[in-house]
mmCIF file of C-alpha atoms in Angstrom:
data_model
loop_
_atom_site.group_PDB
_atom_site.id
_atom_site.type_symbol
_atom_site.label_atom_id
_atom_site.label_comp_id
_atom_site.label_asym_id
_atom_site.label_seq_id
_atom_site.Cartn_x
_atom_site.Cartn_y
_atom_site.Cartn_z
ATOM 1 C CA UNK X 268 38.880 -65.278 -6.219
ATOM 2 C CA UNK X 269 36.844 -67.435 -3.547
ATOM 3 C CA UNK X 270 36.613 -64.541 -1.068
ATOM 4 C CA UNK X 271 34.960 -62.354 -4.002
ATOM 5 C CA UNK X 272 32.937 -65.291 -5.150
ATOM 6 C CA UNK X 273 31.873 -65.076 -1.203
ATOM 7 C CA UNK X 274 30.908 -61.196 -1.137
ATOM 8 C CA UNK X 275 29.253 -61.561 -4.336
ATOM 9 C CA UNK X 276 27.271 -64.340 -3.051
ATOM 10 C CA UNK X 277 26.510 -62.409 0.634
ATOM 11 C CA UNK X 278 24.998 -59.434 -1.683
ATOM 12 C CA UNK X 279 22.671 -61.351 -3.588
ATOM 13 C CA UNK X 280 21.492 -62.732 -0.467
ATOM 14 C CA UNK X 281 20.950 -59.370 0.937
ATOM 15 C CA UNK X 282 19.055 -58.831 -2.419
ATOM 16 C CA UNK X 283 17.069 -61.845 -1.847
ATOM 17 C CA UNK X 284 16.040 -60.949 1.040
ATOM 18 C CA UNK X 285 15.044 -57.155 0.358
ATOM 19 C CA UNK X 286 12.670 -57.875 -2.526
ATOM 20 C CA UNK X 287 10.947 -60.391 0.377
ATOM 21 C CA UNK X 288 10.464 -58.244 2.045
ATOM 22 C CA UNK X 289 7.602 -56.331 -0.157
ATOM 23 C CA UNK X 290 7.559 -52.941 0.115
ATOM 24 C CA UNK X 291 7.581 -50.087 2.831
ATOM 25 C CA UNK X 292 6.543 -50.175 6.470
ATOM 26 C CA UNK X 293 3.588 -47.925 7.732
ATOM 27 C CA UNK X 294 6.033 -46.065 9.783
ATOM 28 C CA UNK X 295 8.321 -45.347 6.749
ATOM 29 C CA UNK X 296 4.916 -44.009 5.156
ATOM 30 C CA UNK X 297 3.721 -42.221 7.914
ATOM 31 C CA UNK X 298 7.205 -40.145 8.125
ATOM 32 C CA UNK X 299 7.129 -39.463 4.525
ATOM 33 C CA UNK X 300 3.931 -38.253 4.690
ATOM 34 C CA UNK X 301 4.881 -36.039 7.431
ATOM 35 C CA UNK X 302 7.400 -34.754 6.076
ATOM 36 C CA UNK X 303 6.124 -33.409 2.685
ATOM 37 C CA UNK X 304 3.093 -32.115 4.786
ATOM 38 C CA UNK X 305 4.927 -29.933 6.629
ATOM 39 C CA UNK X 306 6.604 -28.744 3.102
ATOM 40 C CA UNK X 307 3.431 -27.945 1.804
ATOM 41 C CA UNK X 308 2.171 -26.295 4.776
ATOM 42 C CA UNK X 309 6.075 -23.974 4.954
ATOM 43 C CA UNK X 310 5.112 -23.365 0.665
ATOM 44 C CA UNK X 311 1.745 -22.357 0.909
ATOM 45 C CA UNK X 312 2.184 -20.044 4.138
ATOM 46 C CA UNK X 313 5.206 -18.518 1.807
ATOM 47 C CA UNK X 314 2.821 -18.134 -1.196
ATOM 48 C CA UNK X 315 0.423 -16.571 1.029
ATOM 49 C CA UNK X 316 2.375 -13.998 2.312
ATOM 50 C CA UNK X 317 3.759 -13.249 -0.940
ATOM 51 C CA UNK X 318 0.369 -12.432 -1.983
ATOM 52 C CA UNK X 319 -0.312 -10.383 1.221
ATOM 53 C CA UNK X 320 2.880 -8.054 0.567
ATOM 54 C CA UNK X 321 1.449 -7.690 -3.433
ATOM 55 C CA UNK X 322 -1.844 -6.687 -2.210
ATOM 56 C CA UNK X 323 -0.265 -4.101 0.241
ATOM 57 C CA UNK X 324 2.205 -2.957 -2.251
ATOM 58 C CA UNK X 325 -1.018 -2.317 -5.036
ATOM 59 C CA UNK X 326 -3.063 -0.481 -2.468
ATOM 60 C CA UNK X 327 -0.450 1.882 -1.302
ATOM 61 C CA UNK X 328 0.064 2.308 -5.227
ATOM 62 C CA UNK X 329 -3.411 3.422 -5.407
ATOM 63 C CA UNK X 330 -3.776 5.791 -2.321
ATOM 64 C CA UNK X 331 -0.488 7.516 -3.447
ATOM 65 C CA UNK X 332 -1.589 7.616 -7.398
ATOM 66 C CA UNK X 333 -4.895 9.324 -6.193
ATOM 67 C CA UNK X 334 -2.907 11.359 -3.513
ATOM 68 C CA UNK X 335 -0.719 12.991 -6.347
ATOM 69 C CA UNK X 336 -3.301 13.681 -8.655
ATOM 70 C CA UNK X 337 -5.372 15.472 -5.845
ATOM 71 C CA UNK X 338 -1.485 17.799 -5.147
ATOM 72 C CA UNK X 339 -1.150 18.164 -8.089
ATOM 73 C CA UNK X 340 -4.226 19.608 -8.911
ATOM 74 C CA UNK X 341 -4.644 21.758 -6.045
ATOM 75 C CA UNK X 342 -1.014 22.961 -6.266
ATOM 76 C CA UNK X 343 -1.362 24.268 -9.953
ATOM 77 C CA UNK X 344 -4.303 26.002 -8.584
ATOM 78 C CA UNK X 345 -2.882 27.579 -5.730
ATOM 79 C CA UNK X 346 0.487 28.792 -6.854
ATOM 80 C CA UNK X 347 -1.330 30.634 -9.831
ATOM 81 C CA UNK X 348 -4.252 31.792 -7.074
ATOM 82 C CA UNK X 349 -4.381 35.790 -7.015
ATOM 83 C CA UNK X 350 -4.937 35.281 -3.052
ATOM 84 C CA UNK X 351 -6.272 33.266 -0.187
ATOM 85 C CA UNK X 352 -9.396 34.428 1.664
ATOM 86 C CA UNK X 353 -8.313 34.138 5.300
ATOM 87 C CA UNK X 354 -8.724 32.655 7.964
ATOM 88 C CA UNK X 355 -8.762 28.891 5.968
ATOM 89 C CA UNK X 356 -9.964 25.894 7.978
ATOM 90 C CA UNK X 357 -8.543 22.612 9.040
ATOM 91 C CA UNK X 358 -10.488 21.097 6.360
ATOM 92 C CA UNK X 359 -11.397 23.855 3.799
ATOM 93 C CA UNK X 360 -9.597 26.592 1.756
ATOM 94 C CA UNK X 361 -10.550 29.083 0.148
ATOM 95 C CA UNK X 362 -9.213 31.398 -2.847
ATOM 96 C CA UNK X 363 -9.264 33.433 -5.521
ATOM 97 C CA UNK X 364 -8.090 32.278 -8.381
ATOM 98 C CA UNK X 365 -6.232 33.619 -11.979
ATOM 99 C CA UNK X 366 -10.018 34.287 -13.539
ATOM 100 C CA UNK X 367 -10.692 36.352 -10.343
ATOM 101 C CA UNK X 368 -13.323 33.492 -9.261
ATOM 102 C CA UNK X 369 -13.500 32.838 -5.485
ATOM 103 C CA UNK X 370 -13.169 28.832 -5.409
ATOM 104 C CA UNK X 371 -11.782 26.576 -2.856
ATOM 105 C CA UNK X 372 -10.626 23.053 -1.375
ATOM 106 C CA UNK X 373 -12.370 20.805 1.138
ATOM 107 C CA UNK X 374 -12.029 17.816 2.991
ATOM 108 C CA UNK X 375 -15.815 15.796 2.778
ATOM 109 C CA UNK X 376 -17.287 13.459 4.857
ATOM 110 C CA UNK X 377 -15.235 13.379 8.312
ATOM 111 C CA UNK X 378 -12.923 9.758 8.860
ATOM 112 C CA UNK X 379 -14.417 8.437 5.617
ATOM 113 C CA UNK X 380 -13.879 11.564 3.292
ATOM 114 C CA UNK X 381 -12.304 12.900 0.214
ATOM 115 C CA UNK X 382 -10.716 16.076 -1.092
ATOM 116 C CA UNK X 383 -13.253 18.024 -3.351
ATOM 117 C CA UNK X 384 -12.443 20.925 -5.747
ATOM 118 C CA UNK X 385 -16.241 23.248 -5.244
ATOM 119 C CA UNK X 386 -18.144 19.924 -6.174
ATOM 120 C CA UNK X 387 -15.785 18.244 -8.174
ATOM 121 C CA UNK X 388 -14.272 14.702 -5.970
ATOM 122 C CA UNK X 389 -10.482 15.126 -7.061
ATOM 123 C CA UNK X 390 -9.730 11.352 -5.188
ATOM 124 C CA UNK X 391 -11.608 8.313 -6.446
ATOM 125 C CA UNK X 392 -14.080 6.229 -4.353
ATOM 126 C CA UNK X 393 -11.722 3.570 -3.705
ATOM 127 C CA UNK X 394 -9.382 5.991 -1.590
ATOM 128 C CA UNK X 395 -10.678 7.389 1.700
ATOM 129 C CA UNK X 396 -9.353 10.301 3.476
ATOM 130 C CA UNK X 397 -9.467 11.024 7.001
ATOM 131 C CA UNK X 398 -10.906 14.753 7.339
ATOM 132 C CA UNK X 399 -10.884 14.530 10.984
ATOM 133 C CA UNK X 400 -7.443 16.078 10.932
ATOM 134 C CA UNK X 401 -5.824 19.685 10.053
ATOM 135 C CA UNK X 402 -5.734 19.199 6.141
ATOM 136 C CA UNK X 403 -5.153 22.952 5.110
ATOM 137 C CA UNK X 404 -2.819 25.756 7.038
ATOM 138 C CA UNK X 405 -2.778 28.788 6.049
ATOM 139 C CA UNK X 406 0.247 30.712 8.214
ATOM 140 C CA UNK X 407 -0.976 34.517 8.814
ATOM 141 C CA UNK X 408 0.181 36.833 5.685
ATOM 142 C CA UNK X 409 2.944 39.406 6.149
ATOM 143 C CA UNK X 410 3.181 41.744 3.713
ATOM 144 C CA UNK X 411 6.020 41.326 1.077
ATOM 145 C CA UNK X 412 6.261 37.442 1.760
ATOM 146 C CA UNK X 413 4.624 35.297 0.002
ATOM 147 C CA UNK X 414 1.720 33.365 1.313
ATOM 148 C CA UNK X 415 2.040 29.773 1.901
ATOM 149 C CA UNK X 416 -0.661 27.032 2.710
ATOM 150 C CA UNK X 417 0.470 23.760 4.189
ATOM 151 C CA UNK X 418 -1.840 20.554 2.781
ATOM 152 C CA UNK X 419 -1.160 17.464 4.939
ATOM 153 C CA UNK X 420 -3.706 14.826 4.260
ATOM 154 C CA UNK X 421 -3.532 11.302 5.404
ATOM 155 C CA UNK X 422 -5.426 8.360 3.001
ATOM 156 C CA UNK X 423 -6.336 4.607 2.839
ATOM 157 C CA UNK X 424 -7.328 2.407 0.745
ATOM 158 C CA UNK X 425 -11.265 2.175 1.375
ATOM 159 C CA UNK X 426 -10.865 -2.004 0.139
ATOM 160 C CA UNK X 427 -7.934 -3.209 1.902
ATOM 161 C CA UNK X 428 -8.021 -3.749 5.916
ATOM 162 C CA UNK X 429 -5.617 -5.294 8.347
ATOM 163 C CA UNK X 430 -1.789 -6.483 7.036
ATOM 164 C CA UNK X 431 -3.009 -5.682 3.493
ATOM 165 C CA UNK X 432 -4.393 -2.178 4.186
ATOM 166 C CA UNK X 433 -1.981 1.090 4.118
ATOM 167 C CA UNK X 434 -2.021 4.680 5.495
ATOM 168 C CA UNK X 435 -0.630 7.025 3.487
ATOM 169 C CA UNK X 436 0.338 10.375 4.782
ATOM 170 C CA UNK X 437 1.548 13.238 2.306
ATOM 171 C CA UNK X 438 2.689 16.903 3.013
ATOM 172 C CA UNK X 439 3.319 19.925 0.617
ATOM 173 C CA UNK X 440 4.046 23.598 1.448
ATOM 174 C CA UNK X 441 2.772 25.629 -1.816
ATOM 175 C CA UNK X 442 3.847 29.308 -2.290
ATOM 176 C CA UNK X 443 1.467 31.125 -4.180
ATOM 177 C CA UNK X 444 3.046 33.303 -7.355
ATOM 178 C CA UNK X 445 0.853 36.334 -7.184
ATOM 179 C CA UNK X 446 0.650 38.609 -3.565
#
């Protein structure tokens, strides 16, 4: 009993001499606040790049929602065309369609462009296209093979730059139903 009578009594010294102590040292401090600064700085470069990556992730959303409406449109058109006035160029084609109308495609504007339909814009102002490249093909026609034109068109989103910017660079081959 005595030797636990002694530990108890060397603890509440220890105690005693704790609380007069009166709080932390400005090296304890300092090292705290160190260390949850570094924290926030890891958290908010995480949240940051998070936020990056969603901004990428939206724009190459939009470039390939206005890519695939400008296809789509100009592949209904062309597979149902009645022919293709030859020779098309890199960044125009042109056709005649179902109602016998000569019509076409184009690429507007050079680096900062977009892909009209005669005067209609079939990709919005917040997508540009680069029409300094070969958009249309048009491979030579043999007769009793269908004719094909190659579309290859290669798009941005005209608001994002740098890590949250995104090229986006589609291809279709279209086989027209009528020859």
């Amino acid at each position: 009993i005595y030797k636990m009578a002694n530990a108890l009594s060397q603890m509440s010294n220890v105690k005693c001499q704790m609380s007069k102590r009166g709080g932390y040292s400005i090296v304890e401090l300092l090292v705290v606040v160190t260390v949850f600064t570094f924290l926030a700085i890891i958290a908010t470069q995480a949240v940051v790049l998070t936020l990056r990556g969603s901004r990428k992730g939206e724009s190459l959303i939009s470039v390939r929602e206005n890519l695939d409406y400008a296809f789509a449109v100009m592949e209904r058109q062309l597979r149902s065309a009645r022919s293709i006035v030859y020779p098309c160029t890199p960044g125009s084609i042109i056709y005649e369609d179902s109602d016998r109308e000569i019509t076409n495609f184009s690429c507007e504007d050079g680096a900062s462009g977009y892909i009209a339909s005669d005067s209609a814009r079939l990709t919005s102002s917040d997508v540009v296209v680069d029409c300094t490249q070969t958009i249309f093909t048009c491979p030579v026609a043999v007769p009793g093979v269908a004719p094909t034109v190659l579309i290859t068109v290669t798009a941005y989103d005209a608001d994002s730059q740098g890590i949250e910017g995104a090229s986006v660079t589609t291809s279709s081959r279209i086989l027209l139903r009528a020859y």
